[in-house]
mmCIF file of C-alpha atoms and ligand atoms in Angstrom:
data_model
loop_
_atom_site.group_PDB
_atom_site.id
_atom_site.type_symbol
_atom_site.label_atom_id
_atom_site.label_comp_id
_atom_site.label_asym_id
_atom_site.label_seq_id
_atom_site.Cartn_x
_atom_site.Cartn_y
_atom_site.Cartn_z
ATOM 1 C CA MET M 1 100.188 88.427 111.148
ATOM 2 C CA PRO M 2 99.476 88.623 107.434
ATOM 3 C CA ILE M 3 96.108 90.171 106.545
ATOM 4 C CA ARG M 4 94.038 90.570 103.408
ATOM 5 C CA LEU M 5 92.300 93.812 102.577
ATOM 6 C CA SER M 6 89.426 94.191 100.156
ATOM 7 C CA GLY M 7 90.015 96.305 97.048
ATOM 8 C CA ALA M 8 88.671 99.578 98.463
ATOM 9 C CA ASP M 9 90.360 99.158 101.856
ATOM 10 C CA TYR M 10 93.597 98.152 100.139
ATOM 11 C CA ARG M 11 93.683 101.408 98.197
ATOM 12 C CA ARG M 12 92.654 103.456 101.222
ATOM 13 C CA ALA M 13 95.387 101.926 103.373
ATOM 14 C CA HIS M 14 97.965 102.700 100.686
ATOM 15 C CA GLU M 15 96.787 106.276 100.446
ATOM 16 C CA ALA M 16 96.936 106.630 104.245
ATOM 17 C CA CYS M 17 100.518 105.288 104.277
ATOM 18 C CA HIS M 18 101.473 107.914 101.701
ATOM 19 C CA ASN M 19 99.749 110.597 103.814
ATOM 20 C CA ALA M 20 101.643 109.394 106.856
ATOM 21 C CA ALA M 21 104.880 109.815 104.890
ATOM 22 C CA SER M 22 103.891 113.359 103.841
ATOM 23 C CA LEU M 23 103.257 114.122 107.484
ATOM 24 C CA TRP M 24 106.668 112.754 108.455
ATOM 25 C CA ASN M 25 108.271 114.877 105.725
ATOM 26 C CA PHE M 26 106.437 117.960 106.949
ATOM 27 C CA PHE M 27 107.614 117.400 110.543
ATOM 28 C CA LEU M 28 111.141 116.787 109.278
ATOM 29 C CA ALA M 29 111.192 120.024 107.254
ATOM 30 C CA SER M 30 109.712 122.010 110.169
ATOM 31 C CA ILE M 31 112.295 120.709 112.585
ATOM 32 C CA GLN M 32 115.149 121.501 110.209
ATOM 33 C CA GLU M 33 113.801 125.028 109.805
ATOM 34 C CA TYR M 34 113.525 125.327 113.581
ATOM 35 C CA TRP M 35 117.109 124.197 114.071
ATOM 36 C CA LYS M 36 118.359 126.903 111.723
ATOM 37 C CA GLU M 37 116.516 129.634 113.605
ATOM 38 C CA ASN M 38 116.750 128.484 117.200
ATOM 39 C CA LYS M 39 119.766 126.152 117.507
ATOM 40 C CA THR M 40 117.704 123.925 119.755
ATOM 41 C CA ASP M 41 115.001 121.265 119.514
ATOM 42 C CA PRO M 42 111.329 122.272 119.446
ATOM 43 C CA THR M 43 108.937 120.602 121.876
ATOM 44 C CA GLU M 44 106.292 118.187 120.597
ATOM 45 C CA LYS M 45 103.687 120.798 121.467
ATOM 46 C CA GLU M 46 105.372 123.376 119.237
ATOM 47 C CA MET M 47 105.565 120.813 116.449
ATOM 48 C CA ARG M 48 101.830 120.136 116.742
ATOM 49 C CA HIS M 49 101.174 123.857 116.496
ATOM 50 C CA PHE M 50 103.159 124.099 113.259
ATOM 51 C CA LEU M 51 100.992 121.341 111.849
ATOM 52 C CA TYR M 52 97.674 122.922 112.901
ATOM 53 C CA GLU M 53 98.703 126.342 111.639
ATOM 54 C CA GLN M 54 100.449 125.443 108.404
ATOM 55 C CA ARG M 55 99.157 122.121 107.081
ATOM 56 C CA PRO M 56 95.963 121.009 108.881
ATOM 57 C CA ASP M 57 95.050 119.144 105.681
ATOM 58 C CA LEU M 58 97.829 116.613 106.292
ATOM 59 C CA ARG M 59 95.944 115.245 109.308
ATOM 60 C CA ASP M 60 92.952 114.385 107.194
ATOM 61 C CA GLY M 61 92.354 110.629 106.968
ATOM 62 C CA LEU M 62 94.573 109.756 109.945
ATOM 63 C CA HIS M 63 93.510 109.165 113.530
ATOM 64 C CA ALA M 64 94.832 111.818 115.944
ATOM 65 C CA HIS M 65 96.892 109.189 117.745
ATOM 66 C CA THR M 66 98.358 107.952 114.473
ATOM 67 C CA VAL M 67 99.515 111.526 113.823
ATOM 68 C CA GLN M 68 100.916 111.818 117.332
ATOM 69 C CA LEU M 69 102.796 108.510 117.000
ATOM 70 C CA ILE M 70 104.472 109.670 113.786
ATOM 71 C CA LEU M 71 105.665 112.779 115.599
ATOM 72 C CA SER M 72 106.864 110.713 118.571
ATOM 73 C CA ASP M 73 108.802 108.425 116.206
ATOM 74 C CA LEU M 74 110.630 111.405 114.731
ATOM 75 C CA MET M 75 111.380 112.882 118.168
ATOM 76 C CA ASP M 76 112.646 109.460 119.310
ATOM 77 C CA ALA M 77 114.922 109.206 116.274
ATOM 78 C CA ILE M 78 116.353 112.637 117.126
ATOM 79 C CA SER M 79 116.981 111.806 120.759
ATOM 80 C CA THR M 80 118.646 108.494 119.751
ATOM 81 C CA TYR M 81 120.875 110.465 117.397
ATOM 82 C CA ARG M 82 121.776 112.893 120.195
ATOM 83 C CA SER M 83 122.613 110.166 122.699
ATOM 84 C CA ASN M 84 124.722 108.329 120.080
ATOM 85 C CA ARG M 85 126.611 111.552 119.424
ATOM 86 C CA ASP M 86 127.101 112.111 123.153
ATOM 87 C CA SER M 87 128.533 108.627 123.560
ATOM 88 C CA GLY M 88 131.147 109.373 120.906
ATOM 89 C CA ASP M 89 129.620 107.996 117.702
ATOM 90 C CA ASN M 90 130.614 110.673 115.197
ATOM 91 C CA ASN M 91 128.945 108.856 112.328
ATOM 92 C CA ALA M 92 125.494 109.286 113.864
ATOM 93 C CA ARG M 93 123.286 111.440 111.647
ATOM 94 C CA ALA M 94 120.094 113.252 112.465
ATOM 95 C CA PRO M 95 117.045 111.968 110.559
ATOM 96 C CA HIS M 96 117.198 113.634 107.159
ATOM 97 C CA ARG M 97 115.689 111.294 104.573
ATOM 98 C CA GLU M 98 112.279 112.062 103.151
ATOM 99 C CA LYS M 99 109.906 109.111 103.162
ATOM 100 C CA ASN M 100 107.507 107.942 100.552
ATOM 101 C CA TYR M 101 105.753 105.515 102.833
ATOM 102 C CA ARG M 102 105.172 105.050 106.568
ATOM 103 C CA PRO M 103 103.438 102.210 108.393
ATOM 104 C CA LEU M 104 100.323 103.335 110.278
ATOM 105 C CA GLU M 105 100.174 102.940 114.015
ATOM 106 C CA PHE M 106 96.897 102.582 115.910
ATOM 107 C CA SER M 107 96.721 103.069 119.676
ATOM 108 C CA ALA M 108 94.810 100.589 121.831
ATOM 109 C CA GLY M 109 91.241 101.634 122.643
ATOM 110 C CA PHE M 110 91.373 104.689 120.350
ATOM 111 C CA GLY M 111 93.150 103.968 117.107
ATOM 112 C CA TRP M 112 91.825 100.411 117.114
ATOM 113 C CA ARG M 113 89.053 98.725 119.058
ATOM 114 C CA VAL M 114 87.037 95.516 119.107
ATOM 115 C CA THR M 115 83.663 95.836 117.403
ATOM 116 C CA PRO M 116 80.529 95.283 119.555
ATOM 117 C CA ASP M 117 79.971 91.823 117.987
ATOM 118 C CA ARG M 118 83.481 90.830 119.223
ATOM 119 C CA GLN M 119 84.180 89.251 115.853
ATOM 120 C CA HIS M 120 86.204 92.086 114.313
ATOM 121 C CA ILE M 121 88.624 94.861 115.062
ATOM 122 C CA ALA M 122 88.143 98.323 113.604
ATOM 123 C CA LEU M 123 91.033 100.591 112.657
ATOM 124 C CA SER M 124 90.169 104.277 112.824
ATOM 125 C CA PHE M 125 91.231 106.753 110.142
ATOM 126 C CA GLY M 126 89.952 109.840 111.939
ATOM 127 C CA LYS M 127 86.706 111.762 112.009
ATOM 128 C CA GLY M 128 84.569 111.597 108.913
ATOM 129 C CA HIS M 129 86.419 108.614 107.463
ATOM 130 C CA LYS M 130 85.258 105.039 107.236
ATOM 131 C CA ARG M 131 86.989 102.554 109.483
ATOM 132 C CA ILE M 132 88.712 99.457 108.182
ATOM 133 C CA THR M 133 87.422 96.316 109.874
ATOM 134 C CA LEU M 134 89.290 93.041 110.013
ATOM 135 C CA PRO M 135 88.371 89.648 111.452
ATOM 136 C CA LEU M 136 89.471 89.423 115.096
ATOM 137 C CA PRO M 137 92.827 87.630 115.077
ATOM 138 C CA GLU M 138 93.901 85.115 117.689
ATOM 139 C CA ILE M 139 97.081 86.132 119.465
ATOM 140 C CA ALA M 140 99.121 83.903 121.716
ATOM 141 C CA ASP M 141 101.906 84.868 124.102
ATOM 142 C CA PRO M 142 105.088 84.169 122.096
ATOM 143 C CA LYS M 143 106.708 82.677 125.207
ATOM 144 C CA THR M 144 104.016 80.585 126.849
ATOM 145 C CA GLY M 145 101.605 79.990 123.963
ATOM 146 C CA GLU M 146 98.741 81.214 126.190
ATOM 147 C CA ILE M 147 95.956 82.975 124.253
ATOM 148 C CA LEU M 148 95.859 86.681 125.042
ATOM 149 C CA PRO M 149 92.460 88.442 125.041
ATOM 150 C CA PRO M 150 92.242 91.705 123.020
ATOM 151 C CA GLU M 151 91.968 93.681 126.291
ATOM 152 C CA ARG M 152 95.656 92.992 126.830
ATOM 153 C CA TRP M 153 96.891 93.980 123.378
ATOM 154 C CA GLY M 154 98.776 97.215 122.928
ATOM 155 C CA SER M 155 99.128 99.347 119.828
ATOM 156 C CA MET M 156 99.051 97.906 116.315
ATOM 157 C CA GLN M 157 100.912 98.733 113.160
ATOM 158 C CA LEU M 158 99.531 98.250 109.703
ATOM 159 C CA CYS M 159 102.528 97.585 107.471
ATOM 160 C CA TRP M 160 102.986 97.070 103.783
ATOM 161 C CA ASN M 161 105.783 94.730 102.816
ATOM 162 C CA HIS M 162 106.909 96.227 99.556
ATOM 163 C CA ASN M 163 108.902 93.213 98.400
ATOM 164 C CA ALA M 164 106.326 90.578 99.277
ATOM 165 C CA ARG M 165 103.508 92.946 98.201
ATOM 166 C CA LYS M 166 101.427 92.002 101.235
ATOM 167 C CA TRP M 167 99.811 93.754 104.179
ATOM 168 C CA SER M 168 100.496 92.655 107.715
ATOM 169 C CA LEU M 169 99.357 93.701 111.149
ATOM 170 C CA HIS M 170 101.965 93.955 113.904
ATOM 171 C CA VAL M 171 100.392 93.721 117.344
ATOM 172 C CA SER M 172 102.371 94.466 120.480
ATOM 173 C CA VAL M 173 101.560 92.251 123.461
ATOM 174 C CA PRO M 174 102.882 92.300 127.021
ATOM 175 C CA THR M 175 105.151 89.396 127.867
ATOM 176 C CA PRO M 176 106.134 88.414 131.410
ATOM 177 C CA LYS M 177 109.685 89.384 132.288
ATOM 178 C CA PRO M 178 111.916 86.316 131.913
ATOM 179 C CA PRO M 179 113.761 85.065 135.013
ATOM 180 C CA GLN M 180 117.117 86.811 135.417
ATOM 181 C CA GLY M 181 119.275 83.937 136.689
ATOM 182 C CA ASN M 182 122.231 83.889 139.053
ATOM 183 C CA PRO M 183 124.647 86.753 138.258
ATOM 184 C CA ASN M 184 127.590 84.630 139.382
ATOM 185 C CA ILE M 185 126.980 82.056 136.654
ATOM 186 C CA ILE M 186 128.367 83.266 133.343
ATOM 187 C CA ALA M 187 127.241 82.172 129.889
ATOM 188 C CA ALA M 188 129.980 82.836 127.319
ATOM 189 C CA ILE M 189 128.997 83.172 123.682
ATOM 190 C CA ASP M 190 131.094 82.746 120.584
ATOM 191 C CA GLU M 191 129.384 83.890 117.404
ATOM 192 C CA GLY M 192 130.627 82.553 114.115
ATOM 193 C CA ILE M 193 129.947 82.044 110.455
ATOM 194 C CA ILE M 194 129.640 78.257 110.310
ATOM 195 C CA ASN M 195 127.956 77.885 113.688
ATOM 196 C CA PRO M 196 126.035 81.078 114.432
ATOM 197 C CA MET M 197 126.216 80.678 118.224
ATOM 198 C CA THR M 198 128.157 78.523 120.658
ATOM 199 C CA VAL M 199 127.596 78.986 124.382
ATOM 200 C CA ALA M 200 129.722 77.669 127.277
ATOM 201 C CA ILE M 201 128.723 77.556 130.953
ATOM 202 C CA GLU M 202 130.721 76.115 133.850
ATOM 203 C CA THR M 203 128.728 73.960 136.269
ATOM 204 C CA GLU M 204 129.847 72.325 139.516
ATOM 205 C CA ASN M 205 131.205 69.270 137.757
ATOM 206 C CA SER M 206 131.514 70.044 134.039
ATOM 207 C CA TYR M 207 131.830 72.587 131.261
ATOM 208 C CA ASP M 208 128.554 72.490 129.341
ATOM 209 C CA VAL M 209 128.724 73.672 125.756
ATOM 210 C CA LEU M 210 125.907 74.099 123.253
ATOM 211 C CA VAL M 211 126.772 74.440 119.562
ATOM 212 C CA ILE M 212 124.027 75.693 117.250
ATOM 213 C CA ASN M 213 124.542 74.526 113.718
ATOM 214 C CA GLY M 214 123.887 77.177 111.090
ATOM 215 C CA ARG M 215 123.529 75.008 108.010
ATOM 216 C CA HIS M 216 120.000 76.247 107.458
ATOM 217 C CA ALA M 217 120.904 79.924 107.439
ATOM 218 C CA ARG M 218 123.929 79.246 105.216
ATOM 219 C CA ALA M 219 121.742 77.411 102.728
ATOM 220 C CA ILE M 220 119.337 80.366 102.614
ATOM 221 C CA LYS M 221 122.153 82.848 102.112
ATOM 222 C CA HIS M 222 123.720 80.735 99.396
ATOM 223 C CA TYR M 223 120.381 80.342 97.644
ATOM 224 C CA ARG M 224 119.731 84.058 97.879
ATOM 225 C CA ASN M 225 123.158 85.058 96.598
ATOM 226 C CA THR M 226 123.150 82.726 93.613
ATOM 227 C CA ARG M 227 119.569 83.503 92.596
ATOM 228 C CA ILE M 228 120.029 87.253 92.941
ATOM 229 C CA ALA M 229 123.302 87.123 91.009
ATOM 230 C CA THR M 230 121.629 85.311 88.094
ATOM 231 C CA LEU M 231 118.735 87.771 88.062
ATOM 232 C CA GLN M 232 121.066 90.738 88.316
ATOM 233 C CA GLU M 233 122.957 89.428 85.308
ATOM 234 C CA LYS M 234 119.709 89.110 83.327
ATOM 235 C CA LEU M 235 118.546 92.536 84.506
ATOM 236 C CA SER M 236 121.746 94.137 83.294
ATOM 237 C CA ARG M 237 120.983 92.873 79.816
ATOM 238 C CA CYS M 238 117.536 94.440 79.494
ATOM 239 C CA VAL M 239 116.395 97.996 79.068
ATOM 240 C CA LYS M 240 115.684 99.523 82.457
ATOM 241 C CA GLY M 241 111.945 100.050 82.908
ATOM 242 C CA SER M 242 110.969 97.636 80.124
ATOM 243 C CA LYS M 243 108.297 95.007 80.661
ATOM 244 C CA ARG M 244 110.852 92.228 81.049
ATOM 245 C CA TRP M 245 112.925 94.363 83.417
ATOM 246 C CA HIS M 246 109.884 94.899 85.668
ATOM 247 C CA LYS M 247 109.120 91.180 85.675
ATOM 248 C CA LEU M 248 112.655 90.214 86.626
ATOM 249 C CA ASN M 249 112.866 92.948 89.229
ATOM 250 C CA ALA M 250 109.618 91.793 90.862
ATOM 251 C CA LYS M 251 111.035 88.290 90.975
ATOM 252 C CA ARG M 252 114.215 89.543 92.635
ATOM 253 C CA LYS M 253 112.150 91.327 95.273
ATOM 254 C CA ARG M 254 110.072 88.225 95.927
ATOM 255 C CA ILE M 255 113.211 86.189 96.555
ATOM 256 C CA GLU M 256 114.554 88.879 98.866
ATOM 257 C CA ALA M 257 111.330 88.994 100.873
ATOM 258 C CA MET M 258 111.209 85.217 101.172
ATOM 259 C CA THR M 259 114.845 84.838 102.259
ATOM 260 C CA ASP M 260 114.549 87.798 104.651
ATOM 261 C CA SER M 261 111.774 86.125 106.565
ATOM 262 C CA ALA M 262 113.572 82.758 106.495
ATOM 263 C CA LEU M 263 116.713 84.372 107.970
ATOM 264 C CA HIS M 264 114.659 86.221 110.552
ATOM 265 C CA ASN M 265 113.175 82.896 111.583
ATOM 266 C CA ALA M 266 116.621 81.244 111.750
ATOM 267 C CA ASN M 267 117.901 84.013 114.057
ATOM 268 C CA HIS M 268 114.876 83.585 116.302
ATOM 269 C CA GLN M 269 115.262 79.828 116.518
ATOM 270 C CA THR M 270 118.990 80.052 117.217
ATOM 271 C CA THR M 271 118.545 82.533 120.048
ATOM 272 C CA ARG M 272 115.545 80.627 121.419
ATOM 273 C CA LYS M 273 117.702 77.503 121.867
ATOM 274 C CA VAL M 274 120.561 79.476 123.377
ATOM 275 C CA ALA M 275 118.196 81.310 125.756
ATOM 276 C CA ASP M 276 116.668 78.000 126.914
ATOM 277 C CA PHE M 277 120.148 76.601 127.567
ATOM 278 C CA ILE M 278 121.141 79.727 129.532
ATOM 279 C CA GLN M 279 117.954 79.603 131.604
ATOM 280 C CA ALA M 280 118.276 75.870 132.273
ATOM 281 C CA HIS M 281 121.721 76.615 133.777
ATOM 282 C CA ASP M 282 120.385 79.617 135.738
ATOM 283 C CA ALA M 283 123.116 81.823 134.237
ATOM 284 C CA GLY M 284 122.502 85.501 135.002
ATOM 285 C CA ARG M 285 125.397 87.097 133.144
ATOM 286 C CA ILE M 286 125.932 86.834 129.389
ATOM 287 C CA VAL M 287 129.241 87.696 127.774
ATOM 288 C CA ALA M 288 129.977 87.519 124.054
ATOM 289 C CA GLY M 289 133.281 87.681 122.237
ATOM 290 C CA ASP M 290 133.489 91.010 120.476
ATOM 291 C CA VAL M 291 133.461 90.539 116.735
ATOM 292 C CA ARG M 292 131.735 93.778 115.894
ATOM 293 C CA ASP M 293 134.821 95.356 114.363
ATOM 294 C CA ILE M 294 135.745 92.501 112.041
ATOM 295 C CA GLU M 295 133.633 93.713 109.157
ATOM 296 C CA LYS M 296 134.796 97.308 109.385
ATOM 297 C CA ASN M 297 138.466 96.329 109.542
ATOM 298 C CA THR M 298 138.012 94.013 106.599
ATOM 299 C CA ARG M 299 136.777 96.871 104.480
ATOM 300 C CA LYS M 300 139.470 99.276 105.589
ATOM 301 C CA ASP M 301 142.559 97.114 105.690
ATOM 302 C CA GLU M 302 143.570 96.553 102.084
ATOM 303 C CA ALA M 303 146.025 93.732 102.833
ATOM 304 C CA LYS M 304 143.371 91.842 104.767
ATOM 305 C CA ARG M 305 140.805 92.585 102.127
ATOM 306 C CA ILE M 306 142.864 90.912 99.426
ATOM 307 C CA LYS M 307 143.645 87.993 101.681
ATOM 308 C CA ASN M 308 139.981 87.316 102.368
ATOM 309 C CA THR M 309 138.497 85.616 99.398
ATOM 310 C CA LYS M 310 135.469 87.102 97.738
ATOM 311 C CA ASN M 311 133.206 84.520 99.370
ATOM 312 C CA GLN M 312 134.643 85.049 102.797
ATOM 313 C CA ARG M 313 133.940 88.762 102.565
ATOM 314 C CA ARG M 314 130.425 88.179 101.436
ATOM 315 C CA ARG M 315 129.815 85.829 104.338
ATOM 316 C CA LEU M 316 131.240 88.306 106.812
ATOM 317 C CA SER M 317 128.991 91.101 105.662
ATOM 318 C CA GLN M 318 125.922 88.871 105.927
ATOM 319 C CA TRP M 319 126.678 87.826 109.444
ATOM 320 C CA SER M 320 123.673 88.366 111.707
ATOM 321 C CA ARG M 321 125.689 89.320 114.790
ATOM 322 C CA GLY M 322 123.951 92.440 116.073
ATOM 323 C CA LYS M 323 120.504 91.002 115.494
ATOM 324 C CA GLN M 324 121.238 87.816 117.419
ATOM 325 C CA GLY M 325 122.499 89.761 120.432
ATOM 326 C CA THR M 326 119.354 91.878 120.598
ATOM 327 C CA LEU M 327 117.085 88.862 120.246
ATOM 328 C CA LEU M 328 118.950 87.051 123.008
ATOM 329 C CA GLU M 329 118.599 90.056 125.304
ATOM 330 C CA HIS M 330 114.855 90.077 124.715
ATOM 331 C CA LYS M 331 114.558 86.381 125.440
ATOM 332 C CA THR M 332 116.692 86.254 128.581
ATOM 333 C CA GLY M 333 116.078 89.690 130.072
ATOM 334 C CA SER M 334 119.851 90.125 130.556
ATOM 335 C CA THR M 335 122.109 92.482 128.667
ATOM 336 C CA VAL M 336 124.890 90.958 126.606
ATOM 337 C CA GLY M 337 128.336 92.236 127.624
ATOM 338 C CA HIS M 338 131.252 92.135 125.197
ATOM 339 C CA ILE M 339 134.874 91.199 125.740
ATOM 340 C CA ASN M 340 137.814 91.029 123.393
ATOM 341 C CA GLU M 341 137.994 87.612 121.794
ATOM 342 C CA ALA M 342 141.407 87.848 120.109
ATOM 343 C CA TRP M 343 143.030 84.377 119.925
ATOM 344 C CA SER M 344 140.029 82.740 121.617
ATOM 345 C CA SER M 345 139.702 80.135 118.878
ATOM 346 C CA LYS M 346 143.427 79.384 118.732
ATOM 347 C CA THR M 347 144.486 79.188 122.400
ATOM 348 C CA CYS M 348 144.464 75.718 123.952
ATOM 349 C CA PRO M 349 142.142 75.747 126.997
ATOM 350 C CA ALA M 350 144.312 73.100 128.688
ATOM 351 C CA CYS M 351 147.875 74.405 128.229
ATOM 352 C CA GLN M 352 147.440 77.885 126.641
ATOM 353 C CA THR M 353 149.570 77.048 123.567
ATOM 354 C CA ARG M 354 148.364 78.691 120.373
ATOM 355 C CA ASN M 355 147.423 76.283 117.603
ATOM 356 C CA HIS M 356 146.077 76.781 114.115
ATOM 357 C CA PRO M 357 143.060 74.509 113.895
ATOM 358 C CA ASN M 358 142.221 73.029 110.515
ATOM 359 C CA GLY M 359 138.635 72.229 109.741
ATOM 360 C CA ARG M 360 136.045 72.021 112.493
ATOM 361 C CA GLY M 361 138.136 70.168 115.079
ATOM 362 C CA TYR M 362 140.707 71.572 117.481
ATOM 363 C CA HIS M 363 143.824 69.572 118.302
ATOM 364 C CA CYS M 364 146.656 70.880 120.469
ATOM 365 C CA HIS M 365 150.087 69.884 119.124
ATOM 366 C CA ASN M 366 151.586 70.504 122.559
ATOM 367 C CA CYS M 367 149.374 68.616 125.030
ATOM 368 C CA GLY M 368 147.066 66.618 122.766
ATOM 369 C CA PHE M 369 143.836 68.335 123.894
ATOM 370 C CA THR M 370 141.041 67.797 121.351
ATOM 371 C CA CYS M 371 137.649 69.443 121.137
ATOM 372 C CA ASN M 372 135.146 71.070 118.801
ATOM 373 C CA ARG M 373 136.668 74.280 117.470
ATOM 374 C CA ASP M 374 133.761 76.573 118.330
ATOM 375 C CA ALA M 375 133.553 75.055 121.825
ATOM 376 C CA VAL M 376 137.206 76.081 122.345
ATOM 377 C CA GLY M 377 136.345 79.670 121.412
ATOM 378 C CA ALA M 378 133.403 79.807 123.813
ATOM 379 C CA ILE M 379 135.345 78.168 126.667
ATOM 380 C CA ASN M 380 138.202 80.650 126.283
ATOM 381 C CA ILE M 381 135.771 83.571 126.324
ATOM 382 C CA LEU M 382 134.227 82.064 129.477
ATOM 383 C CA MET M 383 137.676 81.834 131.097
ATOM 384 C CA ARG M 384 138.499 85.415 130.187
ATOM 385 C CA ALA M 385 135.143 86.598 131.574
ATOM 386 C CA GLN M 386 135.728 84.681 134.821
ATOM 387 C CA HIS M 387 139.414 85.454 135.395
ATOM 388 C CA GLY M 388 140.160 88.540 133.305
ATOM 389 C CA ALA M 389 142.554 86.615 131.033
ATOM 390 C CA TYR M 390 142.733 83.242 129.291
ATOM 391 C CA THR M 391 143.296 80.715 132.071
ATOM 392 C CA PRO M 392 143.684 76.919 131.871
ATOM 393 C CA ILE M 393 140.441 75.082 132.547
ATOM 394 C CA ASP M 394 139.947 72.632 135.397
ATOM 395 C CA MET M 395 140.981 69.384 133.692
ATOM 396 C CA ASP M 396 139.027 67.285 136.213
ATOM 397 C CA LYS M 397 135.808 68.627 134.740
ATOM 398 C CA PRO M 398 134.713 67.032 131.484
ATOM 399 C CA ILE M 399 133.599 69.207 128.557
ATOM 400 C CA ARG M 400 130.110 68.166 127.504
ATOM 401 C CA VAL M 401 129.260 69.409 124.022
ATOM 402 C CA LYS M 402 125.693 69.343 122.764
ATOM 403 C CA TYR M 403 124.864 70.006 119.120
ATOM 404 C CA LEU M 404 121.564 71.424 117.938
ATOM 405 C CA ARG M 405 120.429 72.475 114.515
ATOM 406 C CA ALA M 406 118.825 75.932 114.467
ATOM 407 C CA THR M 407 115.992 74.796 112.165
ATOM 408 C CA PRO M 408 115.228 71.902 109.841
ATOM 409 C CA ILE M 409 117.338 71.865 106.685
ATOM 410 C CA PHE M 410 116.277 74.573 104.258
ATOM 411 C CA GLN M 411 114.403 73.506 101.163
ATOM 412 C CA PRO M 412 114.239 76.398 98.720
ATOM 413 C CA LYS M 413 110.640 77.057 97.755
ATOM 414 C CA THR M 414 110.404 77.220 94.008
ATOM 415 C CA VAL M 415 109.525 80.684 92.837
ATOM 416 C CA PRO M 416 107.350 80.350 89.726
ATOM 417 C CA SER M 417 109.456 80.904 86.680
ATOM 418 C CA MET M 418 108.455 83.550 84.170
ATOM 419 C CA GLU M 419 110.560 82.418 81.256
HETATM 420 ZN ZN1 ZN A 1 147.345 72.185 124.819
#
């Protein structure tokens, strides 16, 4: 939730975020030193000792748990890096970048607590420092809409959005585990550029398909790209660091912050609708066509790169694939498996002939089968997940396609002009 801080608190919070970054940088330097000498990772306890012995001043103005959570974040980042390396990702790098800014985390009951009047929450900045108090927010379960009392809230993060130039409070709340569904019922997902998600599920007497229309997200991306391009062009014509440059740059950041949150919302709404559809069909296994390599190959393969138009490449690199998968996993409680989706949008589900669909419709020149193009992709992925290979569908079962728009059509908010 967005929050407003008074002048003094605003400055104090900024200072604390800088201190948190210095602390992170200290831990990072200590661990790098340790690696050189010992060829192994230090324990968290050893790391705390380095801090107490060498830079006790860095803890000043931060709650002990805030300090501990910064250390835990760094240790987590290192163990993620190690497990990525172990699973064969040679591009994984250990944390190495120094930070200028870190959000502050406050643990429940210690870092933050409800004030005795039950009207405010107080964020602690450690012994001898004034707390920051904020009006008690109202928090509802994101799934059920039920109001959650503060006793059930977990830790909080105080974050500064640099682009929007606003403070916000991120509060973690427990959510009930979503129902898992029947593992024998498969939901097959085809992710795409025009329609961000299409899902196909076989029922006893039909193939049910849901197509989520991505016009909203496309409008945001188009708006963002054209506005940023114009500003970039203007920026290139002024002296870097000049008054006009700063004004234009701030404007660019405002547009980025606004479109970021609009895209985030579009991803949430898309996956919400898909998750509801999956749960209504009691599907317990989710399989998505694997498109994760498309972008990489496009960059590498020169012939393909030239073939893809400039716009196509831009759209590919702004595809929200990975994010959508993670959101869907959160909402359904199932993991999303991946299978190869080569030819899934071209193969005819009825007779297995390969066609080259034009536009949004699919028409088979061999058997006359017609259907929505994205539905064909999702149905083929479903068939491959069920049978191990593309297999003709049961022609006695009708294909029922439902179309939903992710969000209402995007109306660009006008950003005040400075000309
Ligand atoms: Zn056919």
